[in-house]
Short mmCIF file of N, CA and C and ligand atoms in Angstrom, two decimals:
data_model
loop_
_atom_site.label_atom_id
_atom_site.label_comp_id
_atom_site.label_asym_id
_atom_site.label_seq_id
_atom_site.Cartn_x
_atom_site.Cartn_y
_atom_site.Cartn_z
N UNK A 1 0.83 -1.20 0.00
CA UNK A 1 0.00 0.00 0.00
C UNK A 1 0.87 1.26 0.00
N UNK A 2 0.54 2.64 -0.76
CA UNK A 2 1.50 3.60 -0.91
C UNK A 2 0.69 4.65 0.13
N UNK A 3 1.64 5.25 0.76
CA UNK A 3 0.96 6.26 1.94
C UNK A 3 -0.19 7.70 0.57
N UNK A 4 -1.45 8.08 1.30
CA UNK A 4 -1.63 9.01 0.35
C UNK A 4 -2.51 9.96 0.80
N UNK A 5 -2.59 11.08 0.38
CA UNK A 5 -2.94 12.41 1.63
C UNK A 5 -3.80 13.27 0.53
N UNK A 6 -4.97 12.51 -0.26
CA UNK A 6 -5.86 13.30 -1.11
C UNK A 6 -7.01 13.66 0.41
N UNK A 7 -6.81 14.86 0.26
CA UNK A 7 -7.89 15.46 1.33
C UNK A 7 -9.40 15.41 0.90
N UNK A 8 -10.08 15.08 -0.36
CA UNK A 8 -10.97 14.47 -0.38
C UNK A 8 -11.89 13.40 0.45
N UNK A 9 -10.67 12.63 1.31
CA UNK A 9 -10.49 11.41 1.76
C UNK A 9 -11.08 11.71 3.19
N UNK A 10 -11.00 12.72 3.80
CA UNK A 10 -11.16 13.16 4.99
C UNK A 10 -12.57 12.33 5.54
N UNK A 11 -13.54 12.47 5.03
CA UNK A 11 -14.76 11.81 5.70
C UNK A 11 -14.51 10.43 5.71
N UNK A 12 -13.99 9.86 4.30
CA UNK A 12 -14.07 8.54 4.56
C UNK A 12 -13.13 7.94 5.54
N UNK A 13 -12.05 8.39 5.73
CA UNK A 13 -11.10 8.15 6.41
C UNK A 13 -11.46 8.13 8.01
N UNK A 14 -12.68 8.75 8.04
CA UNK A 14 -13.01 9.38 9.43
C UNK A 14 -14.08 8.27 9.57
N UNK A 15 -15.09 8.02 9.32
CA UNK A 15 -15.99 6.97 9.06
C UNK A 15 -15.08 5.78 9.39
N UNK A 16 -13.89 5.38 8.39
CA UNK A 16 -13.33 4.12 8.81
C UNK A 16 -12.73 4.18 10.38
N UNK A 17 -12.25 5.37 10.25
CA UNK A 17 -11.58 4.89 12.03
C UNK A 17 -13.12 5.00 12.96
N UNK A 18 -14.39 5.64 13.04
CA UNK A 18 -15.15 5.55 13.58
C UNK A 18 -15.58 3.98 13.57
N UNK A 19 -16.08 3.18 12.49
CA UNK A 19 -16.54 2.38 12.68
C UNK A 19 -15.86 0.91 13.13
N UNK A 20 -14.06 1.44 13.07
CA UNK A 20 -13.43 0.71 13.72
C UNK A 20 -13.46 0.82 15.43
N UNK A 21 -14.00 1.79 15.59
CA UNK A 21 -13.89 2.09 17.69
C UNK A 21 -15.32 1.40 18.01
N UNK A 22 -16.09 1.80 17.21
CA UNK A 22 -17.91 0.86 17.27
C UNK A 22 -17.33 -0.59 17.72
N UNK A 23 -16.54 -1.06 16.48
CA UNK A 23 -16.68 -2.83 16.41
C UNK A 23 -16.02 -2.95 17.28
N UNK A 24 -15.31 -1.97 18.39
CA UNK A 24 -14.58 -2.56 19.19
C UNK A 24 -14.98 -1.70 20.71
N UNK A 25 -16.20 -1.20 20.75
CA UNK A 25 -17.06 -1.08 21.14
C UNK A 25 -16.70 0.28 22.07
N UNK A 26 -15.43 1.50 21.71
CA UNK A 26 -15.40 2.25 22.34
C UNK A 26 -16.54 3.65 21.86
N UNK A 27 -16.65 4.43 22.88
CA UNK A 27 -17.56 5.31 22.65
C UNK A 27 -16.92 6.22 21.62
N UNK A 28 -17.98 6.67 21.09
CA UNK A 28 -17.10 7.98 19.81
C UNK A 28 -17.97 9.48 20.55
N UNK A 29 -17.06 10.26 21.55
CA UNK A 29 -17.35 11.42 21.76
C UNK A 29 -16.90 12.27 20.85
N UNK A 30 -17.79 13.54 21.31
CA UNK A 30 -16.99 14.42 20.78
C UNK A 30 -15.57 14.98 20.43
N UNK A 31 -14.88 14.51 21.56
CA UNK A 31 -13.31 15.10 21.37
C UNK A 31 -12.86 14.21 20.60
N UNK A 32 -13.58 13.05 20.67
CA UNK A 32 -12.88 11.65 20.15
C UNK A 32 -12.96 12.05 18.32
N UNK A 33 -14.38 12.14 18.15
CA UNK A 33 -14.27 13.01 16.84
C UNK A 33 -13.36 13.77 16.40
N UNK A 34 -13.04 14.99 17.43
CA UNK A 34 -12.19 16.24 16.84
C UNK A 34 -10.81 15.55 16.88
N UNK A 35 -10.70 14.41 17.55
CA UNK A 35 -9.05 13.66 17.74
C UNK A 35 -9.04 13.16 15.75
N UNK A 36 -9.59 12.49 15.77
CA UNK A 36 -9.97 11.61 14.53
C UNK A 36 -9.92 12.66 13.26
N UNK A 37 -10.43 13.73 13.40
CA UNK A 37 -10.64 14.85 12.30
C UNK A 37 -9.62 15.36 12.02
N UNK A 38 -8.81 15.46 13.29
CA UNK A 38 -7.53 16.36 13.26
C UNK A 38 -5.97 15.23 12.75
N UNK A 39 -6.72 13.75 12.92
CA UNK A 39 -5.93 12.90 12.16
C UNK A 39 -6.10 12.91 10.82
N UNK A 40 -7.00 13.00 10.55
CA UNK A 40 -7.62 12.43 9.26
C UNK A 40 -7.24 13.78 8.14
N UNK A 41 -7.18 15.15 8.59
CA UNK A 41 -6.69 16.43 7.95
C UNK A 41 -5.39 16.79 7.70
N UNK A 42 -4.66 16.51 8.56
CA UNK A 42 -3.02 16.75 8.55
C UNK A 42 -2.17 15.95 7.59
N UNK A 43 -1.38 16.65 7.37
CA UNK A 43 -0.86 16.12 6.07
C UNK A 43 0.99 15.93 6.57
N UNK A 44 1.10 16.78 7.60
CA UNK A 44 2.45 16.74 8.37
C UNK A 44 2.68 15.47 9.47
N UNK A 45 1.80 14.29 9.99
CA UNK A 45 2.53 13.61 10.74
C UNK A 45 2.56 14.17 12.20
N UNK A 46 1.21 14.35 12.63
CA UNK A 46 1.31 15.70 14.04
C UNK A 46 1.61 14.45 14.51
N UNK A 47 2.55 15.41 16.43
CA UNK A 47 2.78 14.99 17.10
C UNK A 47 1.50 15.15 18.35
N UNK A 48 1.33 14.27 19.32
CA UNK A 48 0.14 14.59 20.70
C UNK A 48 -0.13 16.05 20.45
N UNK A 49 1.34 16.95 20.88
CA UNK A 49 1.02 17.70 21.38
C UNK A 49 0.26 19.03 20.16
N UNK A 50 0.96 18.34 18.80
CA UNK A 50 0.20 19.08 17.86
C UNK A 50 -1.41 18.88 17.84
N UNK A 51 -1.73 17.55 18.01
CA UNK A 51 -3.51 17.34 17.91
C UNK A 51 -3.90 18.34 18.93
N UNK A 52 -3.04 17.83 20.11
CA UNK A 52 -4.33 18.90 21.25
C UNK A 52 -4.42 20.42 21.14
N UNK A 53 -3.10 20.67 20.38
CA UNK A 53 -3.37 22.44 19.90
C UNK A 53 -4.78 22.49 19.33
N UNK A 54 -4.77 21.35 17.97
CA UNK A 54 -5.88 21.92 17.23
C UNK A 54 -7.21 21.53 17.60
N UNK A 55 -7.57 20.13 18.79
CA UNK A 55 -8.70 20.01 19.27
C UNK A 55 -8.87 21.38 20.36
N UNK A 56 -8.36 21.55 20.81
CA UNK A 56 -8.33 22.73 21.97
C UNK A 56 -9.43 24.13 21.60
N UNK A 57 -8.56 24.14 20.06
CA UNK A 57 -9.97 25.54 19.29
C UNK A 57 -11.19 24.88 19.60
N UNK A 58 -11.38 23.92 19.37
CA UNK A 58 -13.28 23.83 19.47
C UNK A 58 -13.28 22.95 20.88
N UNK A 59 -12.75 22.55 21.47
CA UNK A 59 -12.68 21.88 22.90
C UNK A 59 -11.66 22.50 24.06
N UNK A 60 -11.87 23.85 24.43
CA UNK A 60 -10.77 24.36 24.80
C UNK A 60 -10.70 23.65 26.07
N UNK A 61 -11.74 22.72 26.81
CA UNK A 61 -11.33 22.08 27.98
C UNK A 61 -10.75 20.86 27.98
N UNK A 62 -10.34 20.15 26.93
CA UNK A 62 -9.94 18.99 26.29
C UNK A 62 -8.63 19.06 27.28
N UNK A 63 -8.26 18.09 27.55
CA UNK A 63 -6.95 17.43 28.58
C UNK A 63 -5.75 16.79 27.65
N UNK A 64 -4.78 17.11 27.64
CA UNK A 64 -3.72 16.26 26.94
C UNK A 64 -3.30 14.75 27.41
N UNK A 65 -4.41 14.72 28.00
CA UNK A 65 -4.28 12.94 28.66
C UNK A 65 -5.12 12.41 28.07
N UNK A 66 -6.63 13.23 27.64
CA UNK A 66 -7.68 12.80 26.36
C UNK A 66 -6.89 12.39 25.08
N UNK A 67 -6.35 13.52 24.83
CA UNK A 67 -5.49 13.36 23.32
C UNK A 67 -4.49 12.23 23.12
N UNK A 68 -3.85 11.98 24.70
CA UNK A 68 -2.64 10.65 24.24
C UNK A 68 -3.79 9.42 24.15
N UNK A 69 -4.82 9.30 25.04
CA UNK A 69 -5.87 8.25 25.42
C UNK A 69 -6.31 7.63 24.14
N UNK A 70 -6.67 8.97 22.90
CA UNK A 70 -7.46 8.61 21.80
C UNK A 70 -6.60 8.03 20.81
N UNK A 71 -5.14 8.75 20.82
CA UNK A 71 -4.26 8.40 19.86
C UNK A 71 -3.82 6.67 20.54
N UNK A 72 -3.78 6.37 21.53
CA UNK A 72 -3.18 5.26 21.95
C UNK A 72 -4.05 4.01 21.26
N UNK A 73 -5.46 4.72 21.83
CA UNK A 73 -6.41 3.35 21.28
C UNK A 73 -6.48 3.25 19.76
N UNK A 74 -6.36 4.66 18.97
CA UNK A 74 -6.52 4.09 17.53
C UNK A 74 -5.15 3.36 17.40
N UNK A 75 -4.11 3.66 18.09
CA UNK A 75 -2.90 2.96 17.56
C UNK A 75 -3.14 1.31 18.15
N UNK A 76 -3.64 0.93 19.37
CA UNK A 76 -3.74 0.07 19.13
C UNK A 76 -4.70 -0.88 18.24
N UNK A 77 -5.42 -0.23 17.60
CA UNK A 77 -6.52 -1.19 17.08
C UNK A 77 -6.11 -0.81 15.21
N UNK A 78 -4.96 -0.22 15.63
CA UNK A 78 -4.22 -0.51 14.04
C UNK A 78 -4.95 0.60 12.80
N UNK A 79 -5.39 2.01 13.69
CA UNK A 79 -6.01 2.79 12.84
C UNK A 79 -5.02 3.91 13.04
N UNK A 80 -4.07 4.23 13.59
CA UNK A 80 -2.94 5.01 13.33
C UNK A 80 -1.76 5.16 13.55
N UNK A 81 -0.79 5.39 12.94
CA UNK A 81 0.44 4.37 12.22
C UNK A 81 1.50 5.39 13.47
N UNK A 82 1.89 4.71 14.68
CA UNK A 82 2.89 6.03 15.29
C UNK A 82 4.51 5.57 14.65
N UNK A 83 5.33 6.94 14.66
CA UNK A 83 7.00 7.11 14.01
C UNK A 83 7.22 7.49 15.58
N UNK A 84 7.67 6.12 16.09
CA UNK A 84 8.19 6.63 17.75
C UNK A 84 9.47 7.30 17.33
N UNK A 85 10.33 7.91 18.20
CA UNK A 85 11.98 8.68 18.55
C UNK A 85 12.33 8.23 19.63
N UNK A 86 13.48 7.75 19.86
CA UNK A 86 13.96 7.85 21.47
C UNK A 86 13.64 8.69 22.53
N UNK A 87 13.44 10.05 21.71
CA UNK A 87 13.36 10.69 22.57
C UNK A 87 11.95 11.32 23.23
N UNK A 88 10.89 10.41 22.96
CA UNK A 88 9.21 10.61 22.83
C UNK A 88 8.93 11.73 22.45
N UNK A 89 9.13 12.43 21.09
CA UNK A 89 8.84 13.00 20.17
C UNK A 89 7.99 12.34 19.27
N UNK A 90 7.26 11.75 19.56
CA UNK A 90 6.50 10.86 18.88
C UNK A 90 5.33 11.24 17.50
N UNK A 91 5.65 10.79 16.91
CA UNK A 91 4.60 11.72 15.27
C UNK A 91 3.50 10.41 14.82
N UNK A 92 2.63 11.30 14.36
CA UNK A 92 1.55 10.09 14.02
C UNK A 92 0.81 10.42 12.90
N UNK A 93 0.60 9.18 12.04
CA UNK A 93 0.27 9.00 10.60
C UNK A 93 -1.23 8.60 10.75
N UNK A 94 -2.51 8.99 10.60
CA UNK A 94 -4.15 9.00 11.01
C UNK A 94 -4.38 8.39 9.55
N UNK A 95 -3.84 8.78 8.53
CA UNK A 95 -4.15 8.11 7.25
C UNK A 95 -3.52 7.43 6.61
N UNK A 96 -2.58 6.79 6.82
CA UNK A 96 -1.78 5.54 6.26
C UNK A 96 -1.60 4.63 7.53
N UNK A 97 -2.15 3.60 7.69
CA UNK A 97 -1.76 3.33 9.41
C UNK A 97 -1.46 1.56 8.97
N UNK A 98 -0.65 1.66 8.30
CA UNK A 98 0.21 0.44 7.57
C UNK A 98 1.75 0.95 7.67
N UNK A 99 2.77 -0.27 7.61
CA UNK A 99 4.21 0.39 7.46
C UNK A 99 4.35 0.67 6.38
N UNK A 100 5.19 2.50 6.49
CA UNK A 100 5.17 3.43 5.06
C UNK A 100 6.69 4.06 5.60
N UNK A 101 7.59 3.92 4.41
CA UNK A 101 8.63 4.92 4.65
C UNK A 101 8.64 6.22 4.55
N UNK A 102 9.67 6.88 5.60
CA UNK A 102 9.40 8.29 5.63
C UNK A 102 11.19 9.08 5.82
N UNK A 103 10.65 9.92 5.23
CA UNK A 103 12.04 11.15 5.12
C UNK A 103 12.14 11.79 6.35
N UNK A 104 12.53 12.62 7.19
CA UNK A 104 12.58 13.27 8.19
C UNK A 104 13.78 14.21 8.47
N UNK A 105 13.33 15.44 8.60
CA UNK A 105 14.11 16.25 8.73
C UNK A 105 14.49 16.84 9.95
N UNK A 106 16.10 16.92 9.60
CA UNK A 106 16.55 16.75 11.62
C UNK A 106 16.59 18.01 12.31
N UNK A 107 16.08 19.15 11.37
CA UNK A 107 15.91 20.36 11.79
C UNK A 107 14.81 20.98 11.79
N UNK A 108 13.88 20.61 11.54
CA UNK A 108 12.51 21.43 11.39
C UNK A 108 11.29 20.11 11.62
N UNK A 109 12.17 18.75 11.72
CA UNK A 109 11.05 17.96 12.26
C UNK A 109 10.18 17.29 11.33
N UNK A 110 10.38 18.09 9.87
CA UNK A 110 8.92 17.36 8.47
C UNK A 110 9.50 16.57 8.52
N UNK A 111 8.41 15.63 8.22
CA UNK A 111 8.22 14.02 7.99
C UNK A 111 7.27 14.26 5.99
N UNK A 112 7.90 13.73 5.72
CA UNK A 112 7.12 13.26 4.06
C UNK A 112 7.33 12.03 3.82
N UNK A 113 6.71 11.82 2.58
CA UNK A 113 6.62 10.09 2.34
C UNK A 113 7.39 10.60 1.18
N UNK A 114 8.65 9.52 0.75
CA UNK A 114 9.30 9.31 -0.09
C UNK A 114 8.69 8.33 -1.14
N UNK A 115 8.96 8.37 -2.40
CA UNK A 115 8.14 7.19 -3.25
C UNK A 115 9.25 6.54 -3.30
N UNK A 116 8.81 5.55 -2.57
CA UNK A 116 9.92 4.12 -2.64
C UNK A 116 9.13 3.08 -3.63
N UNK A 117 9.55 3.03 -5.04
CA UNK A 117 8.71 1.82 -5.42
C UNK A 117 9.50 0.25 -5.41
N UNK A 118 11.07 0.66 -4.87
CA UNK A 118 11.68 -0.70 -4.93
C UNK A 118 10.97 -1.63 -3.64
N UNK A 119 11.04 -0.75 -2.98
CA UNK A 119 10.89 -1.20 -1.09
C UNK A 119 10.27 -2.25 -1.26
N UNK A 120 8.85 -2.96 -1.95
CA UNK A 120 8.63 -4.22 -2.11
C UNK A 120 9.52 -5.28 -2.57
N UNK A 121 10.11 -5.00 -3.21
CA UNK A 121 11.29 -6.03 -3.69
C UNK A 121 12.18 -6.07 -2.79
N UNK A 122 12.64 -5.18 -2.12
CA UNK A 122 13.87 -5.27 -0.76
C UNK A 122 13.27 -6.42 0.03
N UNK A 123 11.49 -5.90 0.48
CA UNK A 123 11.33 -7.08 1.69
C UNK A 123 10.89 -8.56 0.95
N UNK A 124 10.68 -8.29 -0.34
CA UNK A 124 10.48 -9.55 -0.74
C UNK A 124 11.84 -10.63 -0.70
N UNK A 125 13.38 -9.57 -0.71
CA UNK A 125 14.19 -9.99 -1.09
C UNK A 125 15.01 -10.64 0.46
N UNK A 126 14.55 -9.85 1.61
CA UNK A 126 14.79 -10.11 2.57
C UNK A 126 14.26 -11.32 3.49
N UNK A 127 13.17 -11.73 3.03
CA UNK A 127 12.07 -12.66 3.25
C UNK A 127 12.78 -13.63 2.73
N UNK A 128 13.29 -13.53 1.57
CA UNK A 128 13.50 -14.63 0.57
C UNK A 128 15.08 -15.34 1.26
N UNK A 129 15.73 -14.32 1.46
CA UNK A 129 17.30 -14.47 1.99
C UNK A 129 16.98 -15.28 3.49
N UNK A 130 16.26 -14.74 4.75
CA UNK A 130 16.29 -15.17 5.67
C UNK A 130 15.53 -16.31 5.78
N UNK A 131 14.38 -16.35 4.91
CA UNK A 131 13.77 -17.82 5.47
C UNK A 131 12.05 -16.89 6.28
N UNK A 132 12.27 -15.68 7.12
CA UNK A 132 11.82 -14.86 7.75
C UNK A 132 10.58 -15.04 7.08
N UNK A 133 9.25 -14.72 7.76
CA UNK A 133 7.84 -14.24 6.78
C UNK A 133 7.93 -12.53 7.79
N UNK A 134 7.48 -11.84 6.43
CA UNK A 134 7.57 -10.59 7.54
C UNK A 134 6.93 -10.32 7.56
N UNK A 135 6.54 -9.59 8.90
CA UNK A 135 5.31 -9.12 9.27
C UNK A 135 5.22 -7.70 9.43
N UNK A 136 6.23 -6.74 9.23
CA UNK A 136 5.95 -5.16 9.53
C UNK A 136 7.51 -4.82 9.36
N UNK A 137 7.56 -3.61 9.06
CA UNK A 137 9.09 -2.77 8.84
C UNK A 137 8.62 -1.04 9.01
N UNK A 138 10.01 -0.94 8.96
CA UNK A 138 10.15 0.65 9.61
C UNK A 138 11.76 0.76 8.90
N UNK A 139 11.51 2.08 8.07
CA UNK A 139 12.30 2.20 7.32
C UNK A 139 12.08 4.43 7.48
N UNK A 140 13.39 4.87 8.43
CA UNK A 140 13.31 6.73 8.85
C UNK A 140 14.55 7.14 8.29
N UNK A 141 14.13 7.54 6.88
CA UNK A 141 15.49 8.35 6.67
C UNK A 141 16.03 9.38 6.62
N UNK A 142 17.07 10.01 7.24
CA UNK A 142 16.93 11.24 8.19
C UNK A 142 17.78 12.47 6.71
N UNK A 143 17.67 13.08 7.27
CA UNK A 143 18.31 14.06 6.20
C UNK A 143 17.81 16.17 6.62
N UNK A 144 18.20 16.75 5.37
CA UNK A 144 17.98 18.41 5.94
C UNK A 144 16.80 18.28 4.93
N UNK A 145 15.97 19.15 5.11
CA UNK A 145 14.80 19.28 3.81
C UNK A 145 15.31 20.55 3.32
N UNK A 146 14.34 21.00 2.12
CA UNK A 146 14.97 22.26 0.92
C UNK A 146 14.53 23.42 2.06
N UNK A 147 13.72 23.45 2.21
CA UNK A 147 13.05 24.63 3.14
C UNK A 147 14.52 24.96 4.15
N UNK A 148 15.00 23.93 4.50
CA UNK A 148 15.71 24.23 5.62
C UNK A 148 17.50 24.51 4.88
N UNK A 149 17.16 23.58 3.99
CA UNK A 149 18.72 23.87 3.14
C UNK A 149 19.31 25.37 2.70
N UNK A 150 17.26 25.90 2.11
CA UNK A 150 18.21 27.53 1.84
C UNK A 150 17.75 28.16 2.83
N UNK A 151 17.48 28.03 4.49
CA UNK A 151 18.07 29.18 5.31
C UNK A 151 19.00 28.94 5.54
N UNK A 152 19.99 30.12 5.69
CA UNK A 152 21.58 30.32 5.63
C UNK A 152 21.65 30.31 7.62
N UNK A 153 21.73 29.43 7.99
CA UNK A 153 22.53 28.81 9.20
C UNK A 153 23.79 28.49 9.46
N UNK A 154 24.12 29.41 10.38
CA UNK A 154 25.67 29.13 10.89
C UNK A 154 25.93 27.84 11.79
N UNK A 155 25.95 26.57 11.50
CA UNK A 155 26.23 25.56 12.23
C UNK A 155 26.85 25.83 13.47
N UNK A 156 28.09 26.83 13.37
CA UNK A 156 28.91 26.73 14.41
C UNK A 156 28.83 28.19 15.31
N UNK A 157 27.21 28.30 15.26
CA UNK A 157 26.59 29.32 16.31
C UNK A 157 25.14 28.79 17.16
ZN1 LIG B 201 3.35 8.60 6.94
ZN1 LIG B 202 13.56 21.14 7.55
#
């Protein structure tokens, strides 16, 4: 599956993670909505603390313990894809929530999807070499992005 961010997609995308919390019988509140909406819109890979900025406008009493709560359960029930860090900087994918490679930039933090069209053949090839059946990969490749390439930064300030 190739990661893909047509904002068209927004309702349906929202519908699927809804009717995935039904079959698994959690309640769909309101914030739970605005959690889900604010997945389902972003195109950057927000982090917690980015969702609860933007649930906050229409839920300004919303708790950042709501926001990790909602993101935890869609992650566990396999409706949104988290890019952990060592350092719990943690970013989360609401619309590709399958393993998808990603670019990441070590200065400004964007995350984009690279078009990898070999990457099936790598794990096919890896599968094939080890004997292995695979079941999931994670593939972060770090780098500067253009945005960040032409501001003129003095490294050694
Ligand atoms: Zn992604
Ligand atoms: Zn950057």
């Amino acid at each position: 599956m190739k990661p893909n961010h047509d904002p068209e997609n927004v309702e349906q995308r929202m519908d699927q993670m809804i009717s995935k919390l039904r079959e698994h019988e959690f309640r769909i509140t309101p914030q739970r909505l605005a959690v889900l909406r604010v997945l389902a819109i972003s195109k950057d890979h927000p982090s917690v603390e980015g969702i609860y900025e933007e649930v906050r406008k229409g839920f300004p009493t919303t708790s950042i313990a709501t926001i990790y709560k909602t993101v935890n359960l869609l992650r566990n029930i396999d409706e949104v894809l988290e890019i952990a860090f060592p350092d719990g900087s943690n970013r989360y994918d609401g619309n590709n929530p399958f393993p998808h490679p990603h670019i990441i930039c070590v200065r400004c933090k964007r995350i984009v999807h690279p078009d990898m069209e070999s990457l099936e053949s790598i794990m096919n090839n890896a599968a094939k070499k080890t004997g292995f059946e695979i079941l999931s990969h994670r593939l972060d490749i770090f780098g500067v992005c253009n945005d960040c390439r032409a501001t003129k930064t003095n490294i050694n300030s």
